[in-house]
mmCIF file with all atom_site columns, C-alpha atoms in Angstrom:
data_model
loop_
_atom_site.group_PDB
_atom_site.id
_atom_site.type_symbol
_atom_site.label_atom_id
_atom_site.label_alt_id
_atom_site.label_comp_id
_atom_site.label_asym_id
_atom_site.label_entity_id
_atom_site.label_seq_id
_atom_site.pdbx_PDB_ins_code
_atom_site.Cartn_x
_atom_site.Cartn_y
_atom_site.Cartn_z
_atom_site.occupancy
_atom_site.B_iso_or_equiv
_atom_site.pdbx_formal_charge
_atom_site.auth_seq_id
_atom_site.auth_comp_id
_atom_site.auth_asym_id
_atom_site.auth_atom_id
_atom_site.pdbx_PDB_model_num
ATOM 1   C CA . MET A 1 1   ? 0.000   0.000  0.000   1.00 66.00 ? 1   MET A CA 1
ATOM 2   C CA . PHE A 1 2   ? 1.312   3.420  -1.004  1.00 81.00 ? 2   PHE A CA 1
ATOM 3   C CA . VAL A 1 3   ? 1.654   5.714  2.018   1.00 90.00 ? 3   VAL A CA 1
ATOM 4   C CA . PRO A 1 4   ? 2.279   9.337  1.011   1.00 95.00 ? 4   PRO A CA 1
ATOM 5   C CA . ASN A 1 5   ? 5.167   11.225 2.556   1.00 97.00 ? 5   ASN A CA 1
ATOM 6   C CA . LEU A 1 6   ? 4.116   14.663 3.799   1.00 98.00 ? 6   LEU A CA 1
ATOM 7   C CA . LEU A 1 7   ? 6.326   17.553 4.840   1.00 98.00 ? 7   LEU A CA 1
ATOM 8   C CA . VAL A 1 8   ? 5.037   20.044 7.403   1.00 98.00 ? 8   VAL A CA 1
ATOM 9   C CA . THR A 1 9   ? 7.070   23.256 7.435   1.00 98.00 ? 9   THR A CA 1
ATOM 10  C CA . ASP A 1 10  ? 6.383   25.887 10.090  1.00 97.00 ? 10  ASP A CA 1
ATOM 11  C CA . ASP A 1 11  ? 8.602   27.839 12.468  1.00 96.00 ? 11  ASP A CA 1
ATOM 12  C CA . ASP A 1 12  ? 5.953   27.560 15.213  1.00 96.00 ? 12  ASP A CA 1
ATOM 13  C CA . ALA A 1 13  ? 6.945   24.280 16.883  1.00 97.00 ? 13  ALA A CA 1
ATOM 14  C CA . ALA A 1 14  ? 3.638   23.829 18.738  1.00 96.00 ? 14  ALA A CA 1
ATOM 15  C CA . PHE A 1 15  ? 1.538   24.357 15.593  1.00 95.00 ? 15  PHE A CA 1
ATOM 16  C CA . ARG A 1 16  ? 3.849   22.087 13.569  1.00 96.00 ? 16  ARG A CA 1
ATOM 17  C CA . HIS A 1 17  ? 3.550   19.362 16.209  1.00 96.00 ? 17  HIS A CA 1
ATOM 18  C CA . VAL A 1 18  ? -0.273  19.506 16.215  1.00 95.00 ? 18  VAL A CA 1
ATOM 19  C CA . LEU A 1 19  ? -0.415  19.218 12.412  1.00 95.00 ? 19  LEU A CA 1
ATOM 20  C CA . CYS A 1 20  ? 2.091   16.381 12.358  1.00 96.00 ? 20  CYS A CA 1
ATOM 21  C CA . GLU A 1 21  ? 0.288   14.423 15.071  1.00 96.00 ? 21  GLU A CA 1
ATOM 22  C CA . GLY A 1 22  ? -3.047  14.813 13.290  1.00 95.00 ? 22  GLY A CA 1
ATOM 23  C CA . LEU A 1 23  ? -1.596  13.641 9.982   1.00 96.00 ? 23  LEU A CA 1
ATOM 24  C CA . ILE A 1 24  ? 0.311   10.732 11.548  1.00 96.00 ? 24  ILE A CA 1
ATOM 25  C CA . ARG A 1 25  ? -2.934  9.543  13.188  1.00 94.00 ? 25  ARG A CA 1
ATOM 26  C CA . ARG A 1 26  ? -4.457  9.619  9.707   1.00 93.00 ? 26  ARG A CA 1
ATOM 27  C CA . GLY A 1 27  ? -1.764  7.151  8.590   1.00 93.00 ? 27  GLY A CA 1
ATOM 28  C CA . PHE A 1 28  ? 0.633   9.394  6.675   1.00 96.00 ? 28  PHE A CA 1
ATOM 29  C CA . HIS A 1 29  ? 4.413   9.430  6.886   1.00 97.00 ? 29  HIS A CA 1
ATOM 30  C CA . VAL A 1 30  ? 5.240   12.931 8.108   1.00 98.00 ? 30  VAL A CA 1
ATOM 31  C CA . THR A 1 31  ? 8.524   14.839 8.126   1.00 97.00 ? 31  THR A CA 1
ATOM 32  C CA . GLU A 1 32  ? 8.977   18.207 9.828   1.00 97.00 ? 32  GLU A CA 1
ATOM 33  C CA . ALA A 1 33  ? 10.956  21.286 8.828   1.00 98.00 ? 33  ALA A CA 1
ATOM 34  C CA . ARG A 1 34  ? 11.457  24.446 10.913  1.00 97.00 ? 34  ARG A CA 1
ATOM 35  C CA . ASP A 1 35  ? 11.818  26.827 7.968   1.00 97.00 ? 35  ASP A CA 1
ATOM 36  C CA . GLY A 1 36  ? 11.737  26.982 4.208   1.00 97.00 ? 36  GLY A CA 1
ATOM 37  C CA . GLN A 1 37  ? 15.422  26.320 3.672   1.00 97.00 ? 37  GLN A CA 1
ATOM 38  C CA . GLU A 1 38  ? 15.234  23.162 5.771   1.00 97.00 ? 38  GLU A CA 1
ATOM 39  C CA . ALA A 1 39  ? 12.187  22.130 3.697   1.00 97.00 ? 39  ALA A CA 1
ATOM 40  C CA . ILE A 1 40  ? 14.075  22.581 0.404   1.00 97.00 ? 40  ILE A CA 1
ATOM 41  C CA . ASP A 1 41  ? 17.042  20.623 1.781   1.00 97.00 ? 41  ASP A CA 1
ATOM 42  C CA . LEU A 1 42  ? 14.739  17.755 2.839   1.00 96.00 ? 42  LEU A CA 1
ATOM 43  C CA . ILE A 1 43  ? 12.918  17.700 -0.508  1.00 96.00 ? 43  ILE A CA 1
ATOM 44  C CA . GLU A 1 44  ? 16.264  17.427 -2.310  1.00 94.00 ? 44  GLU A CA 1
ATOM 45  C CA . ARG A 1 45  ? 17.119  14.302 -0.267  1.00 94.00 ? 45  ARG A CA 1
ATOM 46  C CA . THR A 1 46  ? 13.725  12.647 0.215   1.00 93.00 ? 46  THR A CA 1
ATOM 47  C CA . LYS A 1 47  ? 10.661  11.985 -1.934  1.00 94.00 ? 47  LYS A CA 1
ATOM 48  C CA . VAL A 1 48  ? 7.896   14.263 -0.632  1.00 97.00 ? 48  VAL A CA 1
ATOM 49  C CA . HIS A 1 49  ? 4.401   13.946 -2.084  1.00 97.00 ? 49  HIS A CA 1
ATOM 50  C CA . LEU A 1 50  ? 2.861   16.980 -0.392  1.00 98.00 ? 50  LEU A CA 1
ATOM 51  C CA . ALA A 1 51  ? 4.508   19.983 1.245   1.00 98.00 ? 51  ALA A CA 1
ATOM 52  C CA . LEU A 1 52  ? 2.521   22.076 3.718   1.00 98.00 ? 52  LEU A CA 1
ATOM 53  C CA . VAL A 1 53  ? 4.410   25.346 4.125   1.00 98.00 ? 53  VAL A CA 1
ATOM 54  C CA . ASP A 1 54  ? 3.859   28.363 6.328   1.00 97.00 ? 54  ASP A CA 1
ATOM 55  C CA . MET A 1 55  ? 3.943   31.750 4.646   1.00 96.00 ? 55  MET A CA 1
ATOM 56  C CA . HIS A 1 56  ? 6.076   33.621 7.198   1.00 94.00 ? 56  HIS A CA 1
ATOM 57  C CA . MET A 1 57  ? 9.261   31.851 8.303   1.00 95.00 ? 57  MET A CA 1
ATOM 58  C CA . PRO A 1 58  ? 12.901  32.771 8.825   1.00 91.00 ? 58  PRO A CA 1
ATOM 59  C CA . ARG A 1 59  ? 15.497  32.149 6.094   1.00 90.00 ? 59  ARG A CA 1
ATOM 60  C CA . LEU A 1 60  ? 12.985  31.182 3.399   1.00 94.00 ? 60  LEU A CA 1
ATOM 61  C CA . GLY A 1 61  ? 9.246   31.829 3.495   1.00 95.00 ? 61  GLY A CA 1
ATOM 62  C CA . GLY A 1 62  ? 6.460   29.720 2.047   1.00 96.00 ? 62  GLY A CA 1
ATOM 63  C CA . LEU A 1 63  ? 6.130   31.627 -1.225  1.00 96.00 ? 63  LEU A CA 1
ATOM 64  C CA . ASP A 1 64  ? 9.883   31.310 -1.754  1.00 96.00 ? 64  ASP A CA 1
ATOM 65  C CA . VAL A 1 65  ? 9.654   27.539 -1.199  1.00 96.00 ? 65  VAL A CA 1
ATOM 66  C CA . ILE A 1 66  ? 6.785   27.225 -3.672  1.00 96.00 ? 66  ILE A CA 1
ATOM 67  C CA . ARG A 1 67  ? 8.660   29.427 -6.163  1.00 94.00 ? 67  ARG A CA 1
ATOM 68  C CA . GLN A 1 68  ? 11.753  27.203 -5.979  1.00 94.00 ? 68  GLN A CA 1
ATOM 69  C CA . LEU A 1 69  ? 9.700   24.016 -6.276  1.00 93.00 ? 69  LEU A CA 1
ATOM 70  C CA . HIS A 1 70  ? 7.550   25.373 -9.112  1.00 89.00 ? 70  HIS A CA 1
ATOM 71  C CA . GLU A 1 71  ? 10.357  24.879 -11.636 1.00 84.00 ? 71  GLU A CA 1
ATOM 72  C CA . ARG A 1 72  ? 11.053  21.263 -10.657 1.00 88.00 ? 72  ARG A CA 1
ATOM 73  C CA . PRO A 1 73  ? 9.515   18.502 -12.764 1.00 87.00 ? 73  PRO A CA 1
ATOM 74  C CA . ASP A 1 74  ? 9.221   16.228 -9.705  1.00 87.00 ? 74  ASP A CA 1
ATOM 75  C CA . ARG A 1 75  ? 7.837   18.894 -7.366  1.00 91.00 ? 75  ARG A CA 1
ATOM 76  C CA . PRO A 1 76  ? 5.452   17.853 -4.638  1.00 95.00 ? 76  PRO A CA 1
ATOM 77  C CA . ALA A 1 77  ? 1.979   19.305 -4.383  1.00 96.00 ? 77  ALA A CA 1
ATOM 78  C CA . CYS A 1 78  ? 2.160   22.398 -2.148  1.00 97.00 ? 78  CYS A CA 1
ATOM 79  C CA . VAL A 1 79  ? -0.279  23.924 0.318   1.00 98.00 ? 79  VAL A CA 1
ATOM 80  C CA . LEU A 1 80  ? 0.489   27.406 1.657   1.00 97.00 ? 80  LEU A CA 1
ATOM 81  C CA . MET A 1 81  ? -0.663  28.240 5.201   1.00 97.00 ? 81  MET A CA 1
ATOM 82  C CA . SER A 1 82  ? -0.789  31.630 6.917   1.00 94.00 ? 82  SER A CA 1
ATOM 83  C CA . ALA A 1 83  ? -2.419  33.536 9.739   1.00 91.00 ? 83  ALA A CA 1
ATOM 84  C CA . ARG A 1 84  ? -1.805  36.772 7.791   1.00 88.00 ? 84  ARG A CA 1
ATOM 85  C CA . MET A 1 85  ? -2.561  36.144 4.138   1.00 87.00 ? 85  MET A CA 1
ATOM 86  C CA . ASP A 1 86  ? -3.059  39.051 1.760   1.00 89.00 ? 86  ASP A CA 1
ATOM 87  C CA . ASP A 1 87  ? -4.672  38.865 -1.676  1.00 92.00 ? 87  ASP A CA 1
ATOM 88  C CA . ALA A 1 88  ? -1.419  39.464 -3.579  1.00 92.00 ? 88  ALA A CA 1
ATOM 89  C CA . SER A 1 89  ? 0.351   36.579 -1.813  1.00 91.00 ? 89  SER A CA 1
ATOM 90  C CA . ARG A 1 90  ? -2.663  34.322 -2.338  1.00 92.00 ? 90  ARG A CA 1
ATOM 91  C CA . ARG A 1 91  ? -2.613  35.139 -6.083  1.00 94.00 ? 91  ARG A CA 1
ATOM 92  C CA . GLN A 1 92  ? 1.138   34.512 -6.307  1.00 94.00 ? 92  GLN A CA 1
ATOM 93  C CA . ALA A 1 93  ? 0.744   31.103 -4.669  1.00 94.00 ? 93  ALA A CA 1
ATOM 94  C CA . ILE A 1 94  ? -2.045  30.135 -7.057  1.00 93.00 ? 94  ILE A CA 1
ATOM 95  C CA . GLU A 1 95  ? -0.056  31.383 -10.084 1.00 94.00 ? 95  GLU A CA 1
ATOM 96  C CA . MET A 1 96  ? 2.789   29.069 -8.997  1.00 93.00 ? 96  MET A CA 1
ATOM 97  C CA . ASP A 1 97  ? 0.352   26.138 -8.866  1.00 92.00 ? 97  ASP A CA 1
ATOM 98  C CA . ALA A 1 98  ? -0.030  25.888 -5.100  1.00 95.00 ? 98  ALA A CA 1
ATOM 99  C CA . PHE A 1 99  ? -2.752  23.323 -4.591  1.00 97.00 ? 99  PHE A CA 1
ATOM 100 C CA . GLU A 1 100 ? -4.472  25.385 -1.919  1.00 96.00 ? 100 GLU A CA 1
ATOM 101 C CA . VAL A 1 101 ? -3.987  28.353 0.379   1.00 96.00 ? 101 VAL A CA 1
ATOM 102 C CA . LEU A 1 102 ? -5.248  27.794 3.928   1.00 96.00 ? 102 LEU A CA 1
ATOM 103 C CA . ASP A 1 103 ? -5.859  30.434 6.568   1.00 94.00 ? 103 ASP A CA 1
ATOM 104 C CA . LYS A 1 104 ? -4.702  29.652 10.105  1.00 94.00 ? 104 LYS A CA 1
ATOM 105 C CA . PRO A 1 105 ? -5.976  28.404 12.415  1.00 92.00 ? 105 PRO A CA 1
ATOM 106 C CA . ILE A 1 106 ? -6.716  25.315 10.333  1.00 93.00 ? 106 ILE A CA 1
ATOM 107 C CA . PRO A 1 107 ? -9.203  22.779 11.684  1.00 93.00 ? 107 PRO A CA 1
ATOM 108 C CA . LEU A 1 108 ? -7.698  19.281 11.385  1.00 90.00 ? 108 LEU A CA 1
ATOM 109 C CA . SER A 1 109 ? -10.780 18.142 9.458   1.00 93.00 ? 109 SER A CA 1
ATOM 110 C CA . ARG A 1 110 ? -10.138 20.835 6.825   1.00 95.00 ? 110 ARG A CA 1
ATOM 111 C CA . LEU A 1 111 ? -6.442  19.969 6.720   1.00 95.00 ? 111 LEU A CA 1
ATOM 112 C CA . ASN A 1 112 ? -7.191  16.259 6.245   1.00 95.00 ? 112 ASN A CA 1
ATOM 113 C CA . ALA A 1 113 ? -9.705  16.996 3.489   1.00 96.00 ? 113 ALA A CA 1
ATOM 114 C CA . THR A 1 114 ? -7.211  19.262 1.690   1.00 97.00 ? 114 THR A CA 1
ATOM 115 C CA . VAL A 1 115 ? -4.386  16.730 1.994   1.00 97.00 ? 115 VAL A CA 1
ATOM 116 C CA . CYS A 1 116 ? -6.566  13.874 0.712   1.00 96.00 ? 116 CYS A CA 1
ATOM 117 C CA . LYS A 1 117 ? -7.863  15.965 -2.190  1.00 97.00 ? 117 LYS A CA 1
ATOM 118 C CA . ALA A 1 118 ? -4.348  17.102 -3.172  1.00 97.00 ? 118 ALA A CA 1
ATOM 119 C CA . LEU A 1 119 ? -3.020  13.531 -3.090  1.00 96.00 ? 119 LEU A CA 1
ATOM 120 C CA . ALA A 1 120 ? -6.013  12.225 -5.049  1.00 95.00 ? 120 ALA A CA 1
ATOM 121 C CA . GLU A 1 121 ? -5.726  14.879 -7.764  1.00 95.00 ? 121 GLU A CA 1
ATOM 122 C CA . THR A 1 122 ? -1.930  14.761 -7.997  1.00 92.00 ? 122 THR A CA 1
ATOM 123 C CA . TYR A 1 123 ? -1.236  11.034 -7.591  1.00 92.00 ? 123 TYR A CA 1
ATOM 124 C CA . GLY A 1 124 ? -4.588  9.279  -7.889  1.00 91.00 ? 124 GLY A CA 1
ATOM 125 C CA . TRP A 1 125 ? -4.235  8.292  -4.241  1.00 92.00 ? 125 TRP A CA 1
ATOM 126 C CA . SER A 1 126 ? -7.194  7.384  -2.069  1.00 88.00 ? 126 SER A CA 1
ATOM 127 C CA . ALA A 1 127 ? -7.352  6.525  1.617   1.00 78.00 ? 127 ALA A CA 1
ATOM 128 C CA . SER A 1 128 ? -8.171  2.938  0.699   1.00 70.00 ? 128 SER A CA 1
ATOM 129 C CA . SER A 1 129 ? -5.297  2.523  -1.790  1.00 54.00 ? 129 SER A CA 1
#
């Protein structure tokens, strides 16, 4: 059975932990990154199917991560998350093919639905596969 590998990238350790725990309980393999540069480094070494990235982080923010991944043929699906999202940033993310832009706080049910939809549309994955 194919188990997707997810990457949760957020500089807020408590928020990152909650997301990771919720996704692990759902049966996903989950890797954590503290900032965008760490996320890029991990993606270069490990197959990631879906990257959840926070907008505002040190070293490299979420839009910068999506921008760097946008040019890669093997890029993972990306979901941008932010507590302070403006329309221009939302448009930029969508123009770079971000799967979705989520406003924090994110209910785990919404996160799970978004993750499952992204994996289904990108890889043909379903929870029963």
